[in-house]
PDB file of C-alpha atoms and ligand atoms in Angstrom:
ATOM      1  CA  MET O   1     120.935 102.399 125.951  1.00 60.00           C
ATOM      2  CA  ILE O   2     122.572 100.185 123.332  1.00 72.00           C
ATOM      3  CA  HIS O   3     120.467  98.040 121.324  1.00 84.00           C
ATOM      4  CA  ASN O   4     122.243  94.160 120.127  1.00 90.00           C
ATOM      5  CA  PRO O   5     120.870  94.055 117.532  1.00 96.00           C
ATOM      6  CA  ILE O   6     120.728  97.688 116.277  1.00 98.00           C
ATOM      7  CA  ARG O   7     117.554  98.484 115.354  1.00 98.00           C
ATOM      8  CA  VAL O   8     116.968  99.851 111.514  1.00 98.00           C
ATOM      9  CA  THR O   9     113.572 100.689 110.603  1.00 98.00           C
ATOM     10  CA  ILE O  10     114.305 101.817 106.655  1.00 98.00           C
ATOM     11  CA  TRP O  11     111.197 103.631 105.131  1.00 98.00           C
ATOM     12  CA  ASN O  12     110.120 104.968 101.711  1.00 98.00           C
ATOM     13  CA  GLU O  13     107.856 106.440  99.712  1.00 98.00           C
ATOM     14  CA  GLY O  14     107.376 103.835  97.496  1.00 97.00           C
ATOM     15  CA  ARG O  15     105.811 104.013  95.034  1.00 96.00           C
ATOM     16  CA  HIS O  16     108.220 104.850  92.219  1.00 95.00           C
ATOM     17  CA  GLU O  17     107.539 100.998  92.861  1.00 95.00           C
ATOM     18  CA  LYS O  18     104.358 100.614  92.653  1.00 93.00           C
ATOM     19  CA  ARG O  19     104.255 102.794  88.726  1.00 94.00           C
ATOM     20  CA  LYS O  20     106.955 103.307  87.134  1.00 94.00           C
ATOM     21  CA  PRO O  21     107.658  99.482  85.640  1.00 95.00           C
ATOM     22  CA  GLU O  22     111.721 100.469  84.756  1.00 95.00           C
ATOM     23  CA  ALA O  23     112.017 101.067  88.700  1.00 96.00           C
ATOM     24  CA  ALA O  24     109.850  97.881  89.797  1.00 96.00           C
ATOM     25  CA  ALA O  25     111.588  95.921  87.125  1.00 96.00           C
ATOM     26  CA  VAL O  26     115.319  97.582  89.102  1.00 97.00           C
ATOM     27  CA  TYR O  27     113.257  96.360  92.424  1.00 98.00           C
ATOM     28  CA  PRO O  28     111.662  95.435  92.111  1.00 97.00           C
ATOM     29  CA  LYS O  29     111.184  94.833  96.824  1.00 97.00           C
ATOM     30  CA  GLY O  30     111.634  98.298  96.393  1.00 97.00           C
ATOM     31  CA  ILE O  31     113.907 100.520  97.318  1.00 98.00           C
ATOM     32  CA  HIS O  32     112.985  98.990 101.168  1.00 98.00           C
ATOM     33  CA  GLY O  33     113.080  95.762 100.586  1.00 98.00           C
ATOM     34  CA  ALA O  34     116.672  95.232  98.403  1.00 98.00           C
ATOM     35  CA  LEU O  35     118.015  97.849 101.465  1.00 98.00           C
ATOM     36  CA  ALA O  36     116.456  95.392 104.329  1.00 98.00           C
ATOM     37  CA  ASP O  37     117.822  92.339 102.432  1.00 98.00           C
ATOM     38  CA  HIS O  38     121.486  93.460 102.574  1.00 98.00           C
ATOM     39  CA  LEU O  39     121.457  94.869 106.347  1.00 98.00           C
ATOM     40  CA  ASN O  40     119.751  91.424 106.937  1.00 98.00           C
ATOM     41  CA  LYS O  41     122.171  88.946 105.336  1.00 98.00           C
ATOM     42  CA  ALA O  42     124.977  91.329 106.798  1.00 97.00           C
ATOM     43  CA  GLY O  43     123.930  90.437 110.176  1.00 96.00           C
ATOM     44  CA  GLY O  44     123.463  92.775 113.875  1.00 97.00           C
ATOM     45  CA  PHE O  45     120.184  94.517 112.990  1.00 98.00           C
ATOM     46  CA  THR O  46     116.447  93.715 113.233  1.00 98.00           C
ATOM     47  CA  VAL O  47     114.871  95.575 110.524  1.00 98.00           C
ATOM     48  CA  ARG O  48     111.148  96.765 109.410  1.00 98.00           C
ATOM     49  CA  THR O  49     109.886  98.895 106.784  1.00 98.00           C
ATOM     50  CA  GLY O  50     107.848 101.769 106.305  1.00 98.00           C
ATOM     51  CA  VAL O  51     106.534 102.817 103.105  1.00 98.00           C
ATOM     52  CA  LEU O  52     104.341 105.887 102.525  1.00 98.00           C
ATOM     53  CA  ASP O  53     101.070 104.491 101.977  1.00 97.00           C
ATOM     54  CA  ASP O  54     100.992 102.693 105.112  1.00 97.00           C
ATOM     55  CA  PRO O  55      98.566 103.952 108.069  1.00 97.00           C
ATOM     56  CA  GLN O  56     101.030 107.200 109.233  1.00 97.00           C
ATOM     57  CA  HIS O  57     103.327 105.632 107.001  1.00 98.00           C
ATOM     58  CA  GLY O  58     104.390 102.633 109.125  1.00 98.00           C
ATOM     59  CA  LEU O  59     105.841 104.794 111.646  1.00 98.00           C
ATOM     60  CA  GLN O  60     104.041 104.459 114.607  1.00 98.00           C
ATOM     61  CA  ALA O  61     105.464 106.338 117.950  1.00 98.00           C
ATOM     62  CA  ASP O  62     105.799 102.313 119.061  1.00 98.00           C
ATOM     63  CA  VAL O  63     107.728 102.074 116.161  1.00 98.00           C
ATOM     64  CA  VAL O  64     109.354 105.762 116.027  1.00 98.00           C
ATOM     65  CA  ASN O  65     110.784 105.144 119.580  1.00 97.00           C
ATOM     66  CA  ASP O  66     111.207 101.642 118.778  1.00 97.00           C
ATOM     67  CA  THR O  67     114.361 102.108 115.932  1.00 98.00           C
ATOM     68  CA  ASP O  68     117.642 102.780 116.893  1.00 98.00           C
ATOM     69  CA  VAL O  69     118.199 103.922 112.992  1.00 98.00           C
ATOM     70  CA  MET O  70     116.452 105.132 110.679  1.00 98.00           C
ATOM     71  CA  LEU O  71     117.052 105.019 106.541  1.00 98.00           C
ATOM     72  CA  TRP O  72     115.249 107.443 104.542  1.00 98.00           C
ATOM     73  CA  TRP O  73     114.389 107.683 101.141  1.00 98.00           C
ATOM     74  CA  GLY O  74     110.881 109.652  98.803  1.00 98.00           C
ATOM     75  CA  HIS O  75     111.238 111.606  96.010  1.00 97.00           C
ATOM     76  CA  LEU O  76     107.979 113.413  94.622  1.00 96.00           C
ATOM     77  CA  HIS O  77     105.801 112.797  97.282  1.00 97.00           C
ATOM     78  CA  HIS O  78     107.645 114.555 100.515  1.00 97.00           C
ATOM     79  CA  LYS O  79     104.533 116.925 101.449  1.00 97.00           C
ATOM     80  CA  GLU O  80     102.169 114.078 101.321  1.00 98.00           C
ATOM     81  CA  VAL O  81     103.992 113.032 105.140  1.00 98.00           C
ATOM     82  CA  ALA O  82     102.030 113.586 107.329  1.00 98.00           C
ATOM     83  CA  ASP O  83     103.374 116.564 109.565  1.00 98.00           C
ATOM     84  CA  GLU O  84     102.592 114.719 113.035  1.00 98.00           C
ATOM     85  CA  VAL O  85     104.940 111.294 111.311  1.00 98.00           C
ATOM     86  CA  VAL O  86     107.497 114.600 110.581  1.00 98.00           C
ATOM     87  CA  ASP O  87     108.582 115.600 114.626  1.00 98.00           C
ATOM     88  CA  ARG O  88     107.541 112.402 115.714  1.00 98.00           C
ATOM     89  CA  VAL O  89     111.299 111.514 113.788  1.00 98.00           C
ATOM     90  CA  HIS O  90     112.877 115.168 114.614  1.00 98.00           C
ATOM     91  CA  GLN O  91     112.260 114.412 118.396  1.00 97.00           C
ATOM     92  CA  ARG O  92     113.413 110.941 118.873  1.00 97.00           C
ATOM     93  CA  VAL O  93     116.854 112.079 116.728  1.00 97.00           C
ATOM     94  CA  LEU O  94     116.771 114.707 119.627  1.00 95.00           C
ATOM     95  CA  ASP O  95     116.532 111.972 121.618  1.00 94.00           C
ATOM     96  CA  GLY O  96     119.334 110.042 119.579  1.00 94.00           C
ATOM     97  CA  MET O  97     117.958 108.171 116.798  1.00 97.00           C
ATOM     98  CA  GLY O  98     120.446 107.935 113.734  1.00 98.00           C
ATOM     99  CA  LEU O  99     118.807 108.560 110.032  1.00 98.00           C
ATOM    100  CA  LEU O 100     120.962 108.233 107.420  1.00 98.00           C
ATOM    101  CA  VAL O 101     119.626 110.147 104.323  1.00 98.00           C
ATOM    102  CA  LEU O 102     119.591 108.696 100.925  1.00 98.00           C
ATOM    103  CA  HIS O 103     119.484 110.703  97.561  1.00 98.00           C
ATOM    104  CA  SER O 104     116.309 112.876  96.867  1.00 97.00           C
ATOM    105  CA  ALA O 105     115.625 112.701 100.503  1.00 98.00           C
ATOM    106  CA  HIS O 106     117.288 115.955 100.275  1.00 98.00           C
ATOM    107  CA  PHE O 107     114.174 117.562 100.076  1.00 98.00           C
ATOM    108  CA  SER O 108     111.812 115.772 102.773  1.00 98.00           C
ATOM    109  CA  LYS O 109     110.811 117.216 105.092  1.00 98.00           C
ATOM    110  CA  ILE O 110     112.196 115.661 107.670  1.00 98.00           C
ATOM    111  CA  PHE O 111     116.077 116.432 106.671  1.00 98.00           C
ATOM    112  CA  LYS O 112     114.848 120.292 105.235  1.00 98.00           C
ATOM    113  CA  LYS O 113     113.774 120.798 109.371  1.00 98.00           C
ATOM    114  CA  LEU O 114     117.069 118.824 110.928  1.00 98.00           C
ATOM    115  CA  MET O 115     118.671 121.013 108.044  1.00 98.00           C
ATOM    116  CA  GLY O 116     117.609 124.696 108.265  1.00 98.00           C
ATOM    117  CA  THR O 117     118.043 124.889 105.132  1.00 98.00           C
ATOM    118  CA  THR O 118     115.905 125.214 101.737  1.00 98.00           C
ATOM    119  CA  CYS O 119     118.626 121.727 100.218  1.00 98.00           C
ATOM    120  CA  ASP O 120     118.404 122.399  97.295  1.00 97.00           C
ATOM    121  CA  LEU O 121     121.281 121.654  94.299  1.00 97.00           C
ATOM    122  CA  LYS O 122     122.013 121.584  90.532  1.00 95.00           C
ATOM    123  CA  TRP O 123     119.942 118.786  89.193  1.00 92.00           C
ATOM    124  CA  ARG O 124     120.221 117.614  85.363  1.00 83.00           C
ATOM    125  CA  GLU O 125     117.360 115.851  84.387  1.00 69.00           C
ATOM    126  CA  ASP O 126     116.714 112.197  83.018  1.00 61.00           C
ATOM    127  CA  LYS O 127     120.457 111.799  82.243  1.00 71.00           C
ATOM    128  CA  ASP O 128     121.940 108.307  82.954  1.00 79.00           C
ATOM    129  CA  GLU O 129     126.241 108.904  83.688  1.00 89.00           C
ATOM    130  CA  ARG O 130     128.710 107.972  84.898  1.00 94.00           C
ATOM    131  CA  VAL O 131     130.087 109.299  88.506  1.00 96.00           C
ATOM    132  CA  ILE O 132     133.842 109.058  90.878  1.00 98.00           C
ATOM    133  CA  LEU O 133     133.057 108.805  94.589  1.00 98.00           C
ATOM    134  CA  TRP O 134     136.143 109.878  96.188  1.00 98.00           C
ATOM    135  CA  VAL O 135     136.886 108.548  99.813  1.00 98.00           C
ATOM    136  CA  THR O 136     137.753 112.980 101.580  1.00 98.00           C
ATOM    137  CA  ARG O 137     137.710 110.513 105.209  1.00 98.00           C
ATOM    138  CA  PRO O 138     140.536 107.704 104.734  1.00 98.00           C
ATOM    139  CA  GLY O 139     139.502 105.908 108.430  1.00 97.00           C
ATOM    140  CA  HIS O 140     136.449 107.080 109.344  1.00 98.00           C
ATOM    141  CA  PRO O 141     133.718 104.468 110.511  1.00 98.00           C
ATOM    142  CA  ILE O 142     131.463 104.827 106.993  1.00 98.00           C
ATOM    143  CA  VAL O 143     134.452 104.305 104.986  1.00 98.00           C
ATOM    144  CA  GLU O 144     135.569 101.333 106.447  1.00 98.00           C
ATOM    145  CA  GLY O 145     135.708  99.226 103.474  1.00 98.00           C
ATOM    146  CA  ILE O 146     136.121 101.317 100.646  1.00 98.00           C
ATOM    147  CA  ASP O 147     138.932 101.945  98.548  1.00 98.00           C
ATOM    148  CA  ASP O 148     140.183 105.664  98.606  1.00 98.00           C
ATOM    149  CA  HIS O 149     137.575 105.743  95.415  1.00 98.00           C
ATOM    150  CA  PHE O 150     134.844 103.781  93.566  1.00 98.00           C
ATOM    151  CA  ILE O 151     132.691 104.388  90.620  1.00 98.00           C
ATOM    152  CA  LEU O 152     128.993 103.937  89.397  1.00 96.00           C
ATOM    153  CA  PRO O 153     128.650 103.542  85.907  1.00 94.00           C
ATOM    154  CA  HIS O 154     124.405 104.937  86.223  1.00 92.00           C
ATOM    155  CA  GLU O 155     123.498 107.822  88.459  1.00 93.00           C
ATOM    156  CA  GLU O 156     121.676 111.438  88.242  1.00 93.00           C
ATOM    157  CA  MET O 157     124.289 114.622  88.348  1.00 95.00           C
ATOM    158  CA  TYR O 158     123.518 116.181  91.485  1.00 96.00           C
ATOM    159  CA  GLY O 159     126.273 119.496  91.271  1.00 97.00           C
ATOM    160  CA  GLU O 160     126.917 122.003  94.175  1.00 98.00           C
ATOM    161  CA  TYR O 161     126.013 124.128  95.215  1.00 97.00           C
ATOM    162  CA  PHE O 162     124.154 122.246  97.551  1.00 98.00           C
ATOM    163  CA  ASP O 163     122.225 124.097 100.048  1.00 98.00           C
ATOM    164  CA  ILE O 164     123.582 122.507 103.520  1.00 98.00           C
ATOM    165  CA  PRO O 165     124.735 123.470 107.127  1.00 98.00           C
ATOM    166  CA  GLU O 166     128.655 123.100 106.715  1.00 98.00           C
ATOM    167  CA  PRO O 167     128.981 119.335 107.709  1.00 98.00           C
ATOM    168  CA  GLN O 168     130.511 118.069 110.525  1.00 98.00           C
ATOM    169  CA  THR O 169     132.416 115.174 108.157  1.00 98.00           C
ATOM    170  CA  THR O 170     132.179 115.834 104.268  1.00 98.00           C
ATOM    171  CA  PHE O 171     134.110 111.969 103.950  1.00 98.00           C
ATOM    172  CA  LEU O 172     132.626 111.933  99.837  1.00 98.00           C
ATOM    173  CA  ILE O 173     132.589 114.404  97.756  1.00 98.00           C
ATOM    174  CA  SER O 174     131.228 113.098  93.525  1.00 98.00           C
ATOM    175  CA  SER O 175     132.496 114.154  90.446  1.00 97.00           C
ATOM    176  CA  PHE O 176     130.023 113.896  87.241  1.00 95.00           C
ATOM    177  CA  SER O 177     131.168 113.519  83.954  1.00 91.00           C
ATOM    178  CA  GLY O 178     130.022 116.096  82.934  1.00 89.00           C
ATOM    179  CA  GLY O 179     132.679 117.525  85.269  1.00 92.00           C
ATOM    180  CA  GLU O 180     130.189 119.108  88.429  1.00 95.00           C
ATOM    181  CA  VAL O 181     130.854 118.139  91.727  1.00 97.00           C
ATOM    182  CA  PHE O 182     128.886 117.473  95.103  1.00 98.00           C
ATOM    183  CA  ARG O 183     129.215 116.203  98.798  1.00 98.00           C
ATOM    184  CA  SER O 184     127.507 113.147  99.036  1.00 98.00           C
ATOM    185  CA  GLY O 185     128.775 111.572 101.963  1.00 98.00           C
ATOM    186  CA  CYS O 186     127.880 113.607 104.874  1.00 98.00           C
ATOM    187  CA  THR O 187     127.634 113.978 108.994  1.00 98.00           C
ATOM    188  CA  TRP O 188     125.581 116.402 111.425  1.00 98.00           C
ATOM    189  CA  SER O 189     124.550 116.131 115.198  1.00 97.00           C
ATOM    190  CA  ARG O 190     121.766 116.901 116.063  1.00 97.00           C
ATOM    191  CA  GLY O 191     120.672 116.863 120.299  1.00 94.00           C
ATOM    192  CA  ALA O 192     121.765 113.359 121.192  1.00 93.00           C
ATOM    193  CA  GLY O 193     121.238 111.805 116.924  1.00 96.00           C
ATOM    194  CA  ARG O 194     124.200 111.421 114.318  1.00 98.00           C
ATOM    195  CA  VAL O 195     122.589 112.520 111.014  1.00 98.00           C
ATOM    196  CA  VAL O 196     123.650 111.563 107.291  1.00 98.00           C
ATOM    197  CA  TYR O 197     123.236 112.555 104.126  1.00 98.00           C
ATOM    198  CA  PHE O 198     124.534 109.747 101.614  1.00 98.00           C
ATOM    199  CA  ARG O 199     123.969 111.040  97.217  1.00 98.00           C
ATOM    200  CA  PRO O 200     123.448 107.676  95.385  1.00 97.00           C
ATOM    201  CA  GLY O 201     120.133 106.089  94.603  1.00 95.00           C
ATOM    202  CA  HIS O 202     118.140 107.000  92.019  1.00 93.00           C
ATOM    203  CA  GLU O 203     114.521 104.634  91.181  1.00 95.00           C
ATOM    204  CA  THR O 204     115.545 103.297  87.861  1.00 94.00           C
ATOM    205  CA  PHE O 205     119.481 103.109  88.207  1.00 95.00           C
ATOM    206  CA  PRO O 206     121.003 100.019  89.323  1.00 95.00           C
ATOM    207  CA  SER O 207     122.672 102.006  92.993  1.00 97.00           C
ATOM    208  CA  TYR O 208     120.976 100.360  95.789  1.00 98.00           C
ATOM    209  CA  HIS O 209     122.958  97.521  94.238  1.00 98.00           C
ATOM    210  CA  ASP O 210     126.330  98.177  94.559  1.00 98.00           C
ATOM    211  CA  LYS O 211     128.934  96.210  97.343  1.00 98.00           C
ATOM    212  CA  ASN O 212     130.445  99.711  97.468  1.00 98.00           C
ATOM    213  CA  VAL O 213     127.257 101.986  97.693  1.00 98.00           C
ATOM    214  CA  LEU O 214     125.195  99.099 100.342  1.00 98.00           C
ATOM    215  CA  ARG O 215     129.077  99.078 102.490  1.00 98.00           C
ATOM    216  CA  ILE O 216     128.910 102.956 103.007  1.00 98.00           C
ATOM    217  CA  ILE O 217     124.968 101.759 103.870  1.00 98.00           C
ATOM    218  CA  GLU O 218     125.764  99.343 106.214  1.00 98.00           C
ATOM    219  CA  ASN O 219     128.339 100.897 108.394  1.00 98.00           C
ATOM    220  CA  ALA O 220     126.800 104.683 108.153  1.00 98.00           C
ATOM    221  CA  VAL O 221     124.070 102.689 109.916  1.00 98.00           C
ATOM    222  CA  ARG O 222     125.667 101.218 112.707  1.00 98.00           C
ATOM    223  CA  TRP O 223     127.778 104.276 112.649  1.00 98.00           C
ATOM    224  CA  ALA O 224     124.636 105.923 113.227  1.00 98.00           C
ATOM    225  CA  ALA O 225     122.990 103.545 115.905  1.00 97.00           C
ATOM    226  CA  PRO O 226     122.553 105.999 119.751  1.00 94.00           C
ATOM    227  CA  THR O 227     125.886 104.842 122.093  1.00 84.00           C
ATOM    228  CA  ARG O 228     124.671 107.306 124.707  1.00 67.00           C
ATOM    229  CA  PRO O 229     121.642 107.834 126.752  1.00 61.00           C
ATOM    230  CA  PRO O 230     118.701 109.451 124.868  1.00 56.00           C
ATOM    231  CA  LYS O 231     118.537 111.679 128.009  1.00 58.00           C
ATOM    232  CA  PRO O 232     121.957 113.916 129.388  1.00 55.00           C
ATOM    233  CA  VAL O 233     120.136 115.100 132.108  1.00 56.00           C
ATOM    234  CA  GLU O 234     119.556 112.101 133.835  1.00 57.00           C
ATOM    235  CA  PHE O 235     122.857 112.416 135.015  1.00 56.00           C
ATOM    236  CA  GLY O 236     122.457 115.339 136.351  1.00 58.00           C
ATOM    237  CA  LYS O 237     119.484 113.826 138.619  1.00 60.00           C
ATOM    238  CA  ARG O 238     122.142 111.166 139.662  1.00 59.00           C
ATOM    239  CA  VAL O 239     124.977 113.719 140.365  1.00 56.00           C
ATOM    240  CA  ARG O 240     122.482 115.744 142.663  1.00 53.00           C
ATOM    241  CA  GLY O 241     121.305 112.677 144.405  1.00 47.00           C
ATOM    242  CA  TRP O 242     124.908 111.783 145.227  1.00 47.00           C
ATOM    243  CA  ILE O 243     125.865 115.523 146.536  1.00 45.00           C
ATOM    244  CA  ASP O 244     122.057 115.080 148.648  1.00 45.00           C
ATOM    245  CA  GLN O 245     123.133 112.771 150.621  1.00 43.00           C
ATOM    246  CA  LYS O 246     126.544 113.778 151.292  1.00 38.00           C
TER     247      LYS O 246
HETATM  248 ZN1   ZN S   1     116.834 110.874  91.844  1.00 59.15          ZN
END
């Protein structure tokens, strides 16, 4: 069933903003708060948020089951996410929920489980640098309203090789000042669900205040929302019922 407004749950580890003053300075309401503010302003979404330190990380069964698209940001504490919660989110993706995996959540349990690979990448520490993000799928709904490229002046380097299964679509690649490149916007299907990886967004850089980054996140949430019933088997039942009647 298609829900309008789209029911969004933004999940954030949420520890940097509590413990690191430089992260709190950039995201006073947390990364989840910055993203929620944008989606609420854009309209068409009902937005909930959860953080690691909430009971069940804020991802109780009813929350997960009532979510059309989940956003996931994590960094240092992936291992503290309960396997039971990961399994719940995983099942919900297979049943049709969209999942938007952000930045350092490439190492999250849920992303690795959905990909089945290490999701490892090259990385350069503590060095903010200019990145150019090039659109590689013009016309894709996720890059609607985005020019052929945009520039973020402060980003952390993530470089190839990125150990992911070949994406269905690669809609963005990044080129860093050190010469490295990185597939920075990718999509996959898992079961009935759509999975998106979008690289920008280090906790101490203002990437989630950038208009292009926010537009892509908003577009990706709309694109990943379920558009068909989660259990295709019901069609089979209906057809069998129809045949039985004849
Ligand atoms: Zn980072």
